Structures are given as C-alpha cells and as structure tokens.
CSV table of C-alpha atoms in Angstrom, one decimal:
chain,number,residue,atom,x,y,z
N,1,LEU,CA,-0.1,-0.4,-0.4
N,2,ARG,CA,2.6,2.1,0.8
N,3,ALA,CA,4.6,1.5,-2.7
N,4,ILE,CA,1.7,2.3,-4.3
N,5,HIS,CA,0.2,5.8,-2.5
N,6,ASP,CA,4.4,6.3,-3.0
N,7,ALA,CA,3.6,5.5,-6.8
N,8,PHE,CA,0.7,8.2,-6.9
N,9,GLU,CA,2.8,10.8,-5.1
N,10,GLY,CA,5.4,10.9,-7.7
N,11,LEU,CA,2.9,11.5,-10.0
N,12,GLY,CA,1.6,14.4,-8.8
N,13,VAL,CA,-1.0,13.2,-6.8
N,14,GLN,CA,-2.1,14.3,-3.3
N,15,PHE,CA,-4.4,12.1,-1.1
N,16,ASP,CA,-5.9,14.9,1.4
N,17,GLY,CA,-8.7,14.3,4.1
N,18,ASP,CA,-11.2,16.4,5.9
N,19,ASP,CA,-12.4,16.4,9.8
N,20,ALA,CA,-15.1,13.8,8.8
N,21,GLY,CA,-13.1,11.3,7.9
N,22,ASN,CA,-13.6,11.6,4.0
N,23,ILE,CA,-10.5,11.0,2.1
N,24,GLY,CA,-9.9,13.0,-1.1
N,25,VAL,CA,-7.6,13.1,-4.1
N,26,LEU,CA,-6.0,16.2,-5.2
N,27,ARG,CA,-3.5,16.9,-8.8
N,28,ARG,CA,-0.5,19.1,-7.3
N,29,PHE,CA,0.6,22.4,-8.7
N,30,SER,CA,2.9,21.9,-11.9
N,31,GLU,CA,6.1,23.2,-11.4
N,32,ALA,CA,5.6,26.1,-13.0
N,33,ARG,CA,2.5,27.7,-10.6
N,34,LEU,CA,4.0,26.5,-8.2
N,35,THR,CA,7.0,28.8,-8.8
N,36,GLU,CA,4.8,31.3,-9.3
N,37,ALA,CA,2.3,30.9,-6.1
N,38,SER,CA,5.8,31.0,-4.5
N,39,ALA,CA,7.0,33.6,-6.1
N,40,ARG,CA,4.3,35.7,-4.8
N,41,PRO,CA,4.2,37.3,-1.5
N,42,PRO,CA,1.5,35.9,1.3
N,43,ASP,CA,-0.8,38.1,2.0
N,44,THR,CA,-0.3,39.4,5.8
N,45,ALA,CA,-2.7,41.2,6.5
N,46,SER,CA,-5.5,40.7,8.6
N,47,ALA,CA,-8.1,38.4,7.3
N,48,PRO,CA,-11.7,37.7,9.4
N,49,ARG,CA,-11.0,33.9,9.0
N,50,LEU,CA,-6.8,34.4,9.6
N,51,HIS,CA,-6.1,31.4,12.1
N,52,ARG,CA,-3.2,29.6,13.6
N,53,LEU,CA,-2.5,26.2,14.5
N,54,VAL,CA,0.8,25.1,16.2
N,55,TYR,CA,2.0,21.1,16.7
N,56,GLN,CA,5.1,19.0,17.5
N,57,SER,CA,6.2,16.1,16.4
N,58,ARG,CA,8.3,13.6,16.4
N,59,ILE,CA,10.3,12.8,13.3
N,60,ALA,CA,10.4,9.2,12.5
N,61,HIS,CA,14.4,7.7,12.1
N,62,SER,CA,16.1,4.5,13.2
N,63,GLY,CA,19.0,6.4,16.1
N,64,ALA,CA,21.5,5.1,13.3
N,65,GLU,CA,20.1,7.1,10.0
N,66,SER,CA,21.2,10.9,9.0
N,67,LEU,CA,18.2,13.1,9.7
N,68,ARG,CA,19.6,15.4,6.9
N,69,PRO,CA,17.4,13.3,4.2
N,70,THR,CA,14.1,13.5,6.1
N,71,LEU,CA,14.1,16.8,7.3
N,72,ALA,CA,15.6,18.0,3.7
N,73,TYR,CA,12.3,16.4,2.6
N,74,ILE,CA,9.8,17.9,5.2
N,75,ASN,CA,11.3,21.4,4.3
N,76,ALA,CA,10.8,20.7,0.7
N,77,GLU,CA,7.1,19.4,1.0
N,78,ALA,CA,5.9,22.0,3.7
N,79,GLY,CA,7.4,24.3,1.3
N,80,ILE,CA,5.2,23.4,-1.3
N,81,LEU,CA,2.4,23.2,1.2
N,82,HIS,CA,2.6,27.1,2.8
N,83,ALA,CA,3.0,28.1,-1.3
N,84,SER,CA,0.0,26.4,-2.6
N,85,LEU,CA,-2.1,27.1,0.0
N,86,GLY,CA,-1.4,31.0,0.7
N,87,LEU,CA,0.0,30.1,4.3
N,88,THR,CA,3.4,31.4,6.4
N,89,GLY,CA,4.8,30.1,9.6
N,90,ILE,CA,7.7,28.0,11.1
N,91,ILE,CA,8.7,24.8,11.3
N,92,SER,CA,11.8,24.2,13.8
N,93,VAL,CA,13.6,21.0,14.6
N,94,HIS,CA,15.6,20.0,17.6
N,95,GLU,CA,17.2,16.7,18.2
N,96,GLY,CA,14.1,14.8,16.1
N,97,ARG,CA,11.8,16.7,17.4
N,98,LEU,CA,9.6,19.3,15.3
N,99,LEU,CA,7.6,22.7,16.1
N,100,GLN,CA,5.4,24.0,13.4
N,101,SER,CA,3.4,26.9,13.2
N,102,LEU,CA,0.7,27.3,10.9
N,103,GLU,CA,-1.0,30.7,9.4
N,104,GLY,CA,-3.5,31.3,7.2
N,105,ASP,CA,-7.0,30.9,6.3
N,106,ARG,CA,-8.5,28.8,8.6
N,107,ASP,CA,-9.9,26.1,6.4
N,108,ALA,CA,-6.5,26.3,4.7
N,109,VAL,CA,-4.5,25.6,8.0
N,110,HIS,CA,-6.8,22.5,8.7
N,111,GLN,CA,-6.2,21.3,5.2
N,112,ALA,CA,-2.1,21.2,5.7
N,113,TYR,CA,-2.5,19.5,9.1
N,114,ARG,CA,-4.3,16.8,7.9
N,115,ALA,CA,-1.5,16.4,5.2
N,116,ILE,CA,1.3,16.7,7.0
N,117,SER,CA,-0.6,14.1,10.1
N,118,CYS,CA,-0.9,11.7,6.8
N,119,TYR,CA,3.4,12.3,6.8
N,120,PRO,CA,4.8,8.9,7.7
N,121,GLN,CA,7.7,11.4,8.6
N,122,HIS,CA,5.4,12.4,12.0
N,123,ARG,CA,4.9,11.0,15.2
N,124,ASP,CA,3.4,11.3,18.0
N,125,LEU,CA,1.8,14.2,16.7
N,126,ARG,CA,0.3,16.6,19.8
N,127,LEU,CA,-1.7,19.7,19.4
N,128,ILE,CA,-0.4,23.2,21.0
N,129,GLU,CA,-3.0,25.7,19.4
N,130,ASP,CA,-5.3,26.3,17.0
N,131,ARG,CA,-7.6,29.3,16.8
N,132,PRO,CA,-8.3,32.1,15.3
N,133,THR,CA,-5.7,35.3,15.5
N,134,ALA,CA,-5.9,39.1,15.0
N,135,GLN,CA,-2.3,39.3,12.8
N,136,ARG,CA,0.3,36.5,11.2
N,137,GLN,CA,3.1,36.3,13.7
N,138,PHE,CA,5.6,35.4,10.5
N,139,SER,CA,5.7,37.4,7.3
N,140,GLY,CA,6.8,34.3,5.2
N,141,PHE,CA,7.9,30.5,5.3
N,142,SER,CA,11.4,29.5,7.4
N,143,PHE,CA,13.2,26.2,8.5
N,144,CYS,CA,15.2,26.1,11.4
N,145,CYS,CA,17.1,23.2,12.2
N,146,GLY,CA,18.9,23.6,16.3
N,147,MET,CA,19.6,25.2,18.5
N,148,PHE,CA,22.5,26.2,19.9
N,149,PRO,CA,22.7,26.0,24.4
N,150,GLU,CA,23.2,30.4,24.3
N,151,ASP,CA,19.8,30.1,21.6
N,152,PHE,CA,18.2,28.8,24.9
N,153,ALA,CA,18.8,32.1,27.0
N,154,ARG,CA,17.5,34.2,24.7
N,155,LEU,CA,13.2,32.5,26.2
N,156,HIS,CA,13.3,34.6,29.2
N,157,GLY,CA,13.7,31.5,31.4
N,158,GLU,CA,10.2,29.9,30.1
N,159,GLN,CA,10.2,26.4,32.2
N,160,THR,CA,9.5,24.0,29.8
N,161,LEU,CA,12.5,24.7,27.9
N,162,GLN,CA,14.7,24.9,30.5
N,163,GLY,CA,17.5,22.1,30.1
N,164,GLY,CA,16.7,20.8,26.4
N,165,PHE,CA,14.2,21.1,23.8
N,166,ASN,CA,11.5,19.3,25.9
N,167,LEU,CA,8.1,19.4,24.0
N,168,ALA,CA,6.3,17.6,26.5
N,169,ASP,CA,4.6,20.2,29.2
N,170,LEU,CA,5.2,23.3,26.4
N,171,THR,CA,2.4,25.6,26.3
N,172,PRO,CA,1.1,28.4,23.2
N,173,GLY,CA,2.6,31.2,24.8
N,174,ALA,CA,6.2,29.7,25.4
N,175,ALA,CA,5.9,27.9,21.5
N,176,SER,CA,5.2,31.3,20.3
N,177,ASP,CA,8.0,32.6,21.8
N,178,LEU,CA,10.2,29.2,20.8
N,179,LEU,CA,9.0,29.9,17.3
N,180,GLY,CA,9.8,33.7,17.7
N,181,VAL,CA,13.4,33.1,19.1
N,182,ALA,CA,14.6,30.5,15.5
N,183,ARG,CA,12.7,33.4,13.1
N,184,ASP,CA,15.1,35.7,14.8
N,185,LEU,CA,18.1,33.2,14.1
N,186,GLN,CA,16.8,32.5,10.8
N,187,GLN,CA,17.6,36.1,10.4
N,188,ALA,CA,20.5,36.6,12.0
N,189,PRO,CA,24.7,36.4,10.5
N,190,PRO,CA,25.2,32.3,9.6
N,191,ARG,CA,27.0,30.4,12.4
N,192,LYS,CA,28.9,27.2,12.6
C-alpha cells in the first residue's frame, strides 16, 4: 500500500481528508504554477478567517541514520504546502523533535494539518494551539534546524524549555516564544 501511495505521489497526486473522515485525491500544482505561487508574497494583512495552528511531532527515524534526507524532504514538502495554500509560518527542528506554526485561512490551515498528519515522517503529533488570530506572527515560511545552548537564554526563563528542547509540556505561549526565536535566528548572520 505504501509503494502504491508513493507511486501516485510521484506522479503529482496528493491524498487529503477532512475532519469528518472523508478522503479525497488532488492533483498537485505544476512546477510553473508552484514557482508563480511561491514568487508572490503572502497576504500578511489580517483577514476575517485568519487562523493559527501550532503542533509538535517526533521525526521517525532510526538512531543510526542521518536526519538530513528526512529534514530536506520535510522542508521541500512544507514549502510546497505553504506556497500552494497561501500559508505563513515556521518549522523548528531540534534533536529529532519538530515544532511548526501554520498561519492563514482557517480551512487552508486545517487542510495543511490533515496532510501533515498523513506523512509517515511525523510521529506522536500533538496539537498545541488551534485558534483564530488577529494577525500573523510570521511574514513568510522558514525552516530552522537546531539551536545552540546560548539560544535558549533568549527564551526569558520559560520553564518548559529549561535544560533542553523538551516539548512535552509546551504551552501555546512558550511555543510562540520558541518559534519567534527560531525566526530571529533565521535572520541572524550565519554561524557554525
């Protein structure tokens, strides 16, 4: 079944579902339409249905294998999903744990989350925040892999993040702070 699924995805077919358990099949954007969509800046103005969803997951992999191919795949798929649905947000990955914010139209945000929940690379998904919002926290899409110990000092003593990237008890406020730091790190000069 996985091989059949992968073969269809390789041909540009995307499987999706809704909250009622219905499953649908979509054709992905052509490369030209995707390039055009990603070249347009997202509408960052407030919208009546503007919504934010934050979730965490564990990346599925064996301890011996490198995370790089999986992270490259997640980054590429997330870029396509964000561009095609007009979403903004960020993915932050550290020690095999992933934290992501999705912002945009409520239906588009939920469509993206349903698609993400079907990716075999995500394990132990946990919804942290799912609510309407007055404005976007992120102006585009970015991907941040890892944090340095000194980066945690920028989190202003948030207890759930002391001693490492422990997402088990992450509050919506702490998740927002952490993703804001990841966004700021993406704008900092390159570091080793």
